[in-house]
Amino acid sequence: MKSKLKQLTALVCAVAMMAALCLALRPVDTAYGASLNDQLAETRAKKQEIQQQLDKIKSDKAKALLETHRARARQRGGLADSLLDGFCLQGPAESLFRWLVLPEGWSAEGFEQAALRDGVQVYGAHRFAVGIKPPAAARLAIASPPDMEQLRTGLLRLRALLEQGPQK
């Protein structure tokens, strides 16, 4: 009798485990109404979309676009180098901005205000310094003007300011 009881218990346990397994394998609805299978399919679709975007980034088209932007940045940097020749302009020619080390007599704040009066927005180094005395320098956003002519006009105005010196 004990052996039949053991067999019956084992059979009941096996049936219960099979029922639990069947419940675990069926699609389960979430609070949002989508089954786990739907969510898995959506995740796979998103993964495929991301992979396609990465492939585009790696493509020659993206490389060509990047080189076009670099060439424009070099052109703008070259213009700044030529128009501010004789003044200390720091940073790579491809940079989106350059630092202009101001001649003696200028403060970053004073140059920023004078440039703004002449219609050119620059930012003095004091705006970027925390806990230290900043150098007398101004940050020039070489990439900001919408075209080369506006960049040229702004740089020529800055050069004129530098040549006349600070107003006392």
PDB file of N, CA and C in Angstrom, residues 22-83:
ATOM      1  N   CYS A  22       3.006  24.291 -18.355  1.00  0.00           N
ATOM      2  CA  CYS A  22       2.120  24.773 -19.423  1.00  0.00           C
ATOM      3  C   CYS A  22       1.691  26.216 -19.159  1.00  0.00           C
ATOM      4  N   LEU A  23       1.410  26.539 -17.913  1.00  0.00           N
ATOM      5  CA  LEU A  23       1.033  27.919 -17.583  1.00  0.00           C
ATOM      6  C   LEU A  23       2.197  28.871 -17.825  1.00  0.00           C
ATOM      7  N   ALA A  24       3.409  28.421 -17.500  1.00  0.00           N
ATOM      8  CA  ALA A  24       4.579  29.283 -17.662  1.00  0.00           C
ATOM      9  C   ALA A  24       4.889  29.550 -19.131  1.00  0.00           C
ATOM     10  N   LEU A  25       4.567  28.612 -20.000  1.00  0.00           N
ATOM     11  CA  LEU A  25       4.914  28.757 -21.410  1.00  0.00           C
ATOM     12  C   LEU A  25       3.872  29.508 -22.232  1.00  0.00           C
ATOM     13  N   ARG A  26       2.675  29.676 -21.704  1.00  0.00           N
ATOM     14  CA  ARG A  26       1.671  30.397 -22.487  1.00  0.00           C
ATOM     15  C   ARG A  26       1.956  31.898 -22.402  1.00  0.00           C
ATOM     16  N   PRO A  27       1.554  32.676 -23.413  1.00  0.00           N
ATOM     17  CA  PRO A  27       1.763  34.128 -23.363  1.00  0.00           C
ATOM     18  C   PRO A  27       1.071  34.725 -22.140  1.00  0.00           C
ATOM     19  N   VAL A  28       1.799  35.628 -21.486  1.00  0.00           N
ATOM     20  CA  VAL A  28       1.283  36.277 -20.289  1.00  0.00           C
ATOM     21  C   VAL A  28       1.015  37.733 -20.612  1.00  0.00           C
ATOM     22  N   ASP A  29      -0.176  38.183 -20.304  1.00  0.00           N
ATOM     23  CA  ASP A  29      -0.505  39.585 -20.537  1.00  0.00           C
ATOM     24  C   ASP A  29       0.071  40.444 -19.418  1.00  0.00           C
ATOM     25  N   THR A  30       0.619  41.596 -19.826  1.00  0.00           N
ATOM     26  CA  THR A  30       1.136  42.549 -18.843  1.00  0.00           C
ATOM     27  C   THR A  30       0.050  43.541 -18.509  1.00  0.00           C
ATOM     28  N   ALA A  31       0.373  44.458 -17.606  1.00  0.00           N
ATOM     29  CA  ALA A  31      -0.595  45.488 -17.227  1.00  0.00           C
ATOM     30  C   ALA A  31      -0.944  46.366 -18.420  1.00  0.00           C
ATOM     31  N   TYR A  32      -0.102  46.389 -19.456  1.00  0.00           N
ATOM     32  CA  TYR A  32      -0.332  47.238 -20.629  1.00  0.00           C
ATOM     33  C   TYR A  32      -1.102  46.506 -21.725  1.00  0.00           C
ATOM     34  N   GLY A  33      -1.418  45.237 -21.499  1.00  0.00           N
ATOM     35  CA  GLY A  33      -2.230  44.511 -22.455  1.00  0.00           C
ATOM     36  C   GLY A  33      -1.442  43.784 -23.532  1.00  0.00           C
ATOM     37  N   ALA A  34      -0.151  43.936 -23.600  1.00  0.00           N
ATOM     38  CA  ALA A  34       0.639  43.254 -24.632  1.00  0.00           C
ATOM     39  C   ALA A  34       1.235  41.991 -24.033  1.00  0.00           C
ATOM     40  N   SER A  35       1.279  40.935 -24.802  1.00  0.00           N
ATOM     41  CA  SER A  35       1.869  39.693 -24.305  1.00  0.00           C
ATOM     42  C   SER A  35       3.384  39.817 -24.333  1.00  0.00           C
ATOM     43  N   LEU A  36       4.025  38.943 -23.586  1.00  0.00           N
ATOM     44  CA  LEU A  36       5.487  38.937 -23.582  1.00  0.00           C
ATOM     45  C   LEU A  36       6.024  38.666 -24.982  1.00  0.00           C
ATOM     46  N   ASN A  37       5.316  37.834 -25.738  1.00  0.00           N
ATOM     47  CA  ASN A  37       5.751  37.561 -27.118  1.00  0.00           C
ATOM     48  C   ASN A  37       5.693  38.831 -27.972  1.00  0.00           C
ATOM     49  N   ASP A  38       4.651  39.634 -27.787  1.00  0.00           N
ATOM     50  CA  ASP A  38       4.544  40.902 -28.521  1.00  0.00           C
ATOM     51  C   ASP A  38       5.682  41.839 -28.123  1.00  0.00           C
ATOM     52  N   GLN A  39       5.968  41.879 -26.833  1.00  0.00           N
ATOM     53  CA  GLN A  39       7.050  42.739 -26.353  1.00  0.00           C
ATOM     54  C   GLN A  39       8.391  42.279 -26.903  1.00  0.00           C
ATOM     55  N   LEU A  40       8.593  40.979 -26.953  1.00  0.00           N
ATOM     56  CA  LEU A  40       9.830  40.443 -27.508  1.00  0.00           C
ATOM     57  C   LEU A  40       9.956  40.805 -28.988  1.00  0.00           C
ATOM     58  N   ALA A  41       8.886  40.688 -29.738  1.00  0.00           N
ATOM     59  CA  ALA A  41       8.900  41.038 -31.163  1.00  0.00           C
ATOM     60  C   ALA A  41       9.197  42.529 -31.335  1.00  0.00           C
ATOM     61  N   GLU A  42       8.607  43.341 -30.496  1.00  0.00           N
ATOM     62  CA  GLU A  42       8.846  44.790 -30.563  1.00  0.00           C
ATOM     63  C   GLU A  42      10.301  45.112 -30.244  1.00  0.00           C
ATOM     64  N   THR A  43      10.855  44.442 -29.249  1.00  0.00           N
ATOM     65  CA  THR A  43      12.264  44.655 -28.890  1.00  0.00           C
ATOM     66  C   THR A  43      13.187  44.256 -30.032  1.00  0.00           C
ATOM     67  N   ARG A  44      12.878  43.139 -30.679  1.00  0.00           N
ATOM     68  CA  ARG A  44      13.702  42.709 -31.824  1.00  0.00           C
ATOM     69  C   ARG A  44      13.618  43.710 -32.970  1.00  0.00           C
ATOM     70  N   ALA A  45      12.431  44.263 -33.209  1.00  0.00           N
ATOM     71  CA  ALA A  45      12.263  45.257 -34.278  1.00  0.00           C
ATOM     72  C   ALA A  45      13.064  46.516 -33.957  1.00  0.00           C
ATOM     73  N   LYS A  46      13.040  46.935 -32.699  1.00  0.00           N
ATOM     74  CA  LYS A  46      13.816  48.123 -32.298  1.00  0.00           C
ATOM     75  C   LYS A  46      15.311  47.868 -32.455  1.00  0.00           C
ATOM     76  N   LYS A  47      15.738  46.660 -32.078  1.00  0.00           N
ATOM     77  CA  LYS A  47      17.149  46.304 -32.227  1.00  0.00           C
ATOM     78  C   LYS A  47      17.564  46.376 -33.689  1.00  0.00           C
ATOM     79  N   GLN A  48      16.710  45.871 -34.569  1.00  0.00           N
ATOM     80  CA  GLN A  48      17.007  45.898 -36.005  1.00  0.00           C
ATOM     81  C   GLN A  48      17.071  47.347 -36.509  1.00  0.00           C
ATOM     82  N   GLU A  49      16.162  48.196 -36.042  1.00  0.00           N
ATOM     83  CA  GLU A  49      16.160  49.604 -36.445  1.00  0.00           C
ATOM     84  C   GLU A  49      17.432  50.306 -35.973  1.00  0.00           C
ATOM     85  N   ILE A  50      17.848  50.040 -34.745  1.00  0.00           N
ATOM     86  CA  ILE A  50      19.085  50.633 -34.217  1.00  0.00           C
ATOM     87  C   ILE A  50      20.290  50.152 -35.019  1.00  0.00           C
ATOM     88  N   GLN A  51      20.308  48.865 -35.356  1.00  0.00           N
ATOM     89  CA  GLN A  51      21.408  48.329 -36.145  1.00  0.00           C
ATOM     90  C   GLN A  51      21.483  49.002 -37.516  1.00  0.00           C
ATOM     91  N   GLN A  52      20.333  49.256 -38.132  1.00  0.00           N
ATOM     92  CA  GLN A  52      20.308  49.943 -39.428  1.00  0.00           C
ATOM     93  C   GLN A  52      20.856  51.361 -39.296  1.00  0.00           C
ATOM     94  N   GLN A  53      20.508  52.037 -38.217  1.00  0.00           N
ATOM     95  CA  GLN A  53      21.027  53.390 -37.996  1.00  0.00           C
ATOM     96  C   GLN A  53      22.539  53.361 -37.803  1.00  0.00           C
ATOM     97  N   LEU A  54      23.028  52.381 -37.049  1.00  0.00           N
ATOM     98  CA  LEU A  54      24.478  52.245 -36.870  1.00  0.00           C
ATOM     99  C   LEU A  54      25.171  51.968 -38.195  1.00  0.00           C
ATOM    100  N   ASP A  55      24.562  51.149 -39.032  1.00  0.00           N
ATOM    101  CA  ASP A  55      25.141  50.860 -40.350  1.00  0.00           C
ATOM    102  C   ASP A  55      25.230  52.124 -41.196  1.00  0.00           C
ATOM    103  N   LYS A  56      24.203  52.995 -41.103  1.00  0.00           N
ATOM    104  CA  LYS A  56      24.239  54.265 -41.836  1.00  0.00           C
ATOM    105  C   LYS A  56      25.377  55.141 -41.341  1.00  0.00           C
ATOM    106  N   ILE A  57      25.543  55.185 -40.020  1.00  0.00           N
ATOM    107  CA  ILE A  57      26.605  56.005 -39.436  1.00  0.00           C
ATOM    108  C   ILE A  57      27.965  55.535 -39.926  1.00  0.00           C
ATOM    109  N   LYS A  58      28.120  54.237 -40.048  1.00  0.00           N
ATOM    110  CA  LYS A  58      29.400  53.673 -40.486  1.00  0.00           C
ATOM    111  C   LYS A  58      29.613  53.779 -41.991  1.00  0.00           C
ATOM    112  N   SER A  59      28.589  54.138 -42.715  1.00  0.00           N
ATOM    113  CA  SER A  59      28.662  54.135 -44.172  1.00  0.00           C
ATOM    114  C   SER A  59      29.547  55.258 -44.708  1.00  0.00           C
ATOM    115  N   ASP A  60      29.851  55.172 -45.976  1.00  0.00           N
ATOM    116  CA  ASP A  60      30.655  56.194 -46.637  1.00  0.00           C
ATOM    117  C   ASP A  60      29.931  57.534 -46.671  1.00  0.00           C
ATOM    118  N   LYS A  61      28.607  57.503 -46.712  1.00  0.00           N
ATOM    119  CA  LYS A  61      27.832  58.739 -46.738  1.00  0.00           C
ATOM    120  C   LYS A  61      28.092  59.556 -45.470  1.00  0.00           C
ATOM    121  N   ALA A  62      28.111  58.882 -44.336  1.00  0.00           N
ATOM    122  CA  ALA A  62      28.374  59.571 -43.075  1.00  0.00           C
ATOM    123  C   ALA A  62      29.809  60.104 -43.047  1.00  0.00           C
ATOM    124  N   LYS A  63      30.732  59.321 -43.548  1.00  0.00           N
ATOM    125  CA  LYS A  63      32.136  59.761 -43.587  1.00  0.00           C
ATOM    126  C   LYS A  63      32.288  61.003 -44.470  1.00  0.00           C
ATOM    127  N   ALA A  64      31.593  61.009 -45.595  1.00  0.00           N
ATOM    128  CA  ALA A  64      31.654  62.161 -46.500  1.00  0.00           C
ATOM    129  C   ALA A  64      31.052  63.401 -45.842  1.00  0.00           C
ATOM    130  N   LEU A  65      29.963  63.226 -45.138  1.00  0.00           N
ATOM    131  CA  LEU A  65      29.327  64.338 -44.436  1.00  0.00           C
ATOM    132  C   LEU A  65      30.262  64.892 -43.365  1.00  0.00           C
ATOM    133  N   LEU A  66      30.892  64.008 -42.623  1.00  0.00           N
ATOM    134  CA  LEU A  66      31.840  64.428 -41.595  1.00  0.00           C
ATOM    135  C   LEU A  66      33.006  65.202 -42.208  1.00  0.00           C
ATOM    136  N   GLU A  67      33.525  64.726 -43.320  1.00  0.00           N
ATOM    137  CA  GLU A  67      34.642  65.419 -43.972  1.00  0.00           C
ATOM    138  C   GLU A  67      34.208  66.789 -44.487  1.00  0.00           C
ATOM    139  N   THR A  68      32.980  66.918 -44.971  1.00  0.00           N
ATOM    140  CA  THR A  68      32.461  68.209 -45.411  1.00  0.00           C
ATOM    141  C   THR A  68      32.429  69.193 -44.248  1.00  0.00           C
ATOM    142  N   HIS A  69      31.956  68.729 -43.101  1.00  0.00           N
ATOM    143  CA  HIS A  69      31.907  69.596 -41.921  1.00  0.00           C
ATOM    144  C   HIS A  69      33.310  69.991 -41.464  1.00  0.00           C
ATOM    145  N   ARG A  70      34.228  69.050 -41.516  1.00  0.00           N
ATOM    146  CA  ARG A  70      35.612  69.365 -41.126  1.00  0.00           C
ATOM    147  C   ARG A  70      36.236  70.380 -42.079  1.00  0.00           C
ATOM    148  N   ALA A  71      35.974  70.227 -43.355  1.00  0.00           N
ATOM    149  CA  ALA A  71      36.519  71.160 -44.345  1.00  0.00           C
ATOM    150  C   ALA A  71      35.968  72.565 -44.111  1.00  0.00           C
ATOM    151  N   ARG A  72      34.674  72.668 -43.818  1.00  0.00           N
ATOM    152  CA  ARG A  72      34.084  73.982 -43.522  1.00  0.00           C
ATOM    153  C   ARG A  72      34.698  74.577 -42.263  1.00  0.00           C
ATOM    154  N   ALA A  73      34.901  73.741 -41.261  1.00  0.00           N
ATOM    155  CA  ALA A  73      35.508  74.224 -40.019  1.00  0.00           C
ATOM    156  C   ALA A  73      36.935  74.707 -40.276  1.00  0.00           C
ATOM    157  N   ARG A  74      37.691  73.963 -41.096  1.00  0.00           N
ATOM    158  CA  ARG A  74      39.063  74.394 -41.436  1.00  0.00           C
ATOM    159  C   ARG A  74      39.042  75.712 -42.198  1.00  0.00           C
ATOM    160  N   GLN A  75      38.071  75.874 -43.097  1.00  0.00           N
ATOM    161  CA  GLN A  75      37.948  77.109 -43.864  1.00  0.00           C
ATOM    162  C   GLN A  75      37.673  78.284 -42.923  1.00  0.00           C
ATOM    163  N   ARG A  76      36.764  78.104 -41.982  1.00  0.00           N
ATOM    164  CA  ARG A  76      36.446  79.159 -41.019  1.00  0.00           C
ATOM    165  C   ARG A  76      37.648  79.446 -40.119  1.00  0.00           C
ATOM    166  N   GLY A  77      38.310  78.385 -39.678  1.00  0.00           N
ATOM    167  CA  GLY A  77      39.502  78.568 -38.845  1.00  0.00           C
ATOM    168  C   GLY A  77      40.607  79.283 -39.588  1.00  0.00           C
ATOM    169  N   GLY A  78      40.766  78.968 -40.865  1.00  0.00           N
ATOM    170  CA  GLY A  78      41.776  79.648 -41.686  1.00  0.00           C
ATOM    171  C   GLY A  78      41.469  81.129 -41.843  1.00  0.00           C
ATOM    172  N   LEU A  79      40.191  81.456 -42.002  1.00  0.00           N
ATOM    173  CA  LEU A  79      39.787  82.863 -42.095  1.00  0.00           C
ATOM    174  C   LEU A  79      40.116  83.589 -40.804  1.00  0.00           C
ATOM    175  N   ALA A  80      39.811  82.958 -39.675  1.00  0.00           N
ATOM    176  CA  ALA A  80      40.125  83.570 -38.379  1.00  0.00           C
ATOM    177  C   ALA A  80      41.633  83.765 -38.234  1.00  0.00           C
ATOM    178  N   ASP A  81      42.414  82.753 -38.624  1.00  0.00           N
ATOM    179  CA  ASP A  81      43.876  82.870 -38.542  1.00  0.00           C
ATOM    180  C   ASP A  81      44.386  84.030 -39.383  1.00  0.00           C
ATOM    181  N   SER A  82      43.857  84.181 -40.590  1.00  0.00           N
ATOM    182  CA  SER A  82      44.368  85.243 -41.467  1.00  0.00           C
ATOM    183  C   SER A  82      43.905  86.633 -41.009  1.00  0.00           C
ATOM    184  N   LEU A  83      42.641  86.762 -40.591  1.00  0.00           N
ATOM    185  CA  LEU A  83      42.150  88.086 -40.208  1.00  0.00           C
ATOM    186  C   LEU A  83      42.637  88.540 -38.837  1.00  0.00           C
TER     187      LEU A  83
END
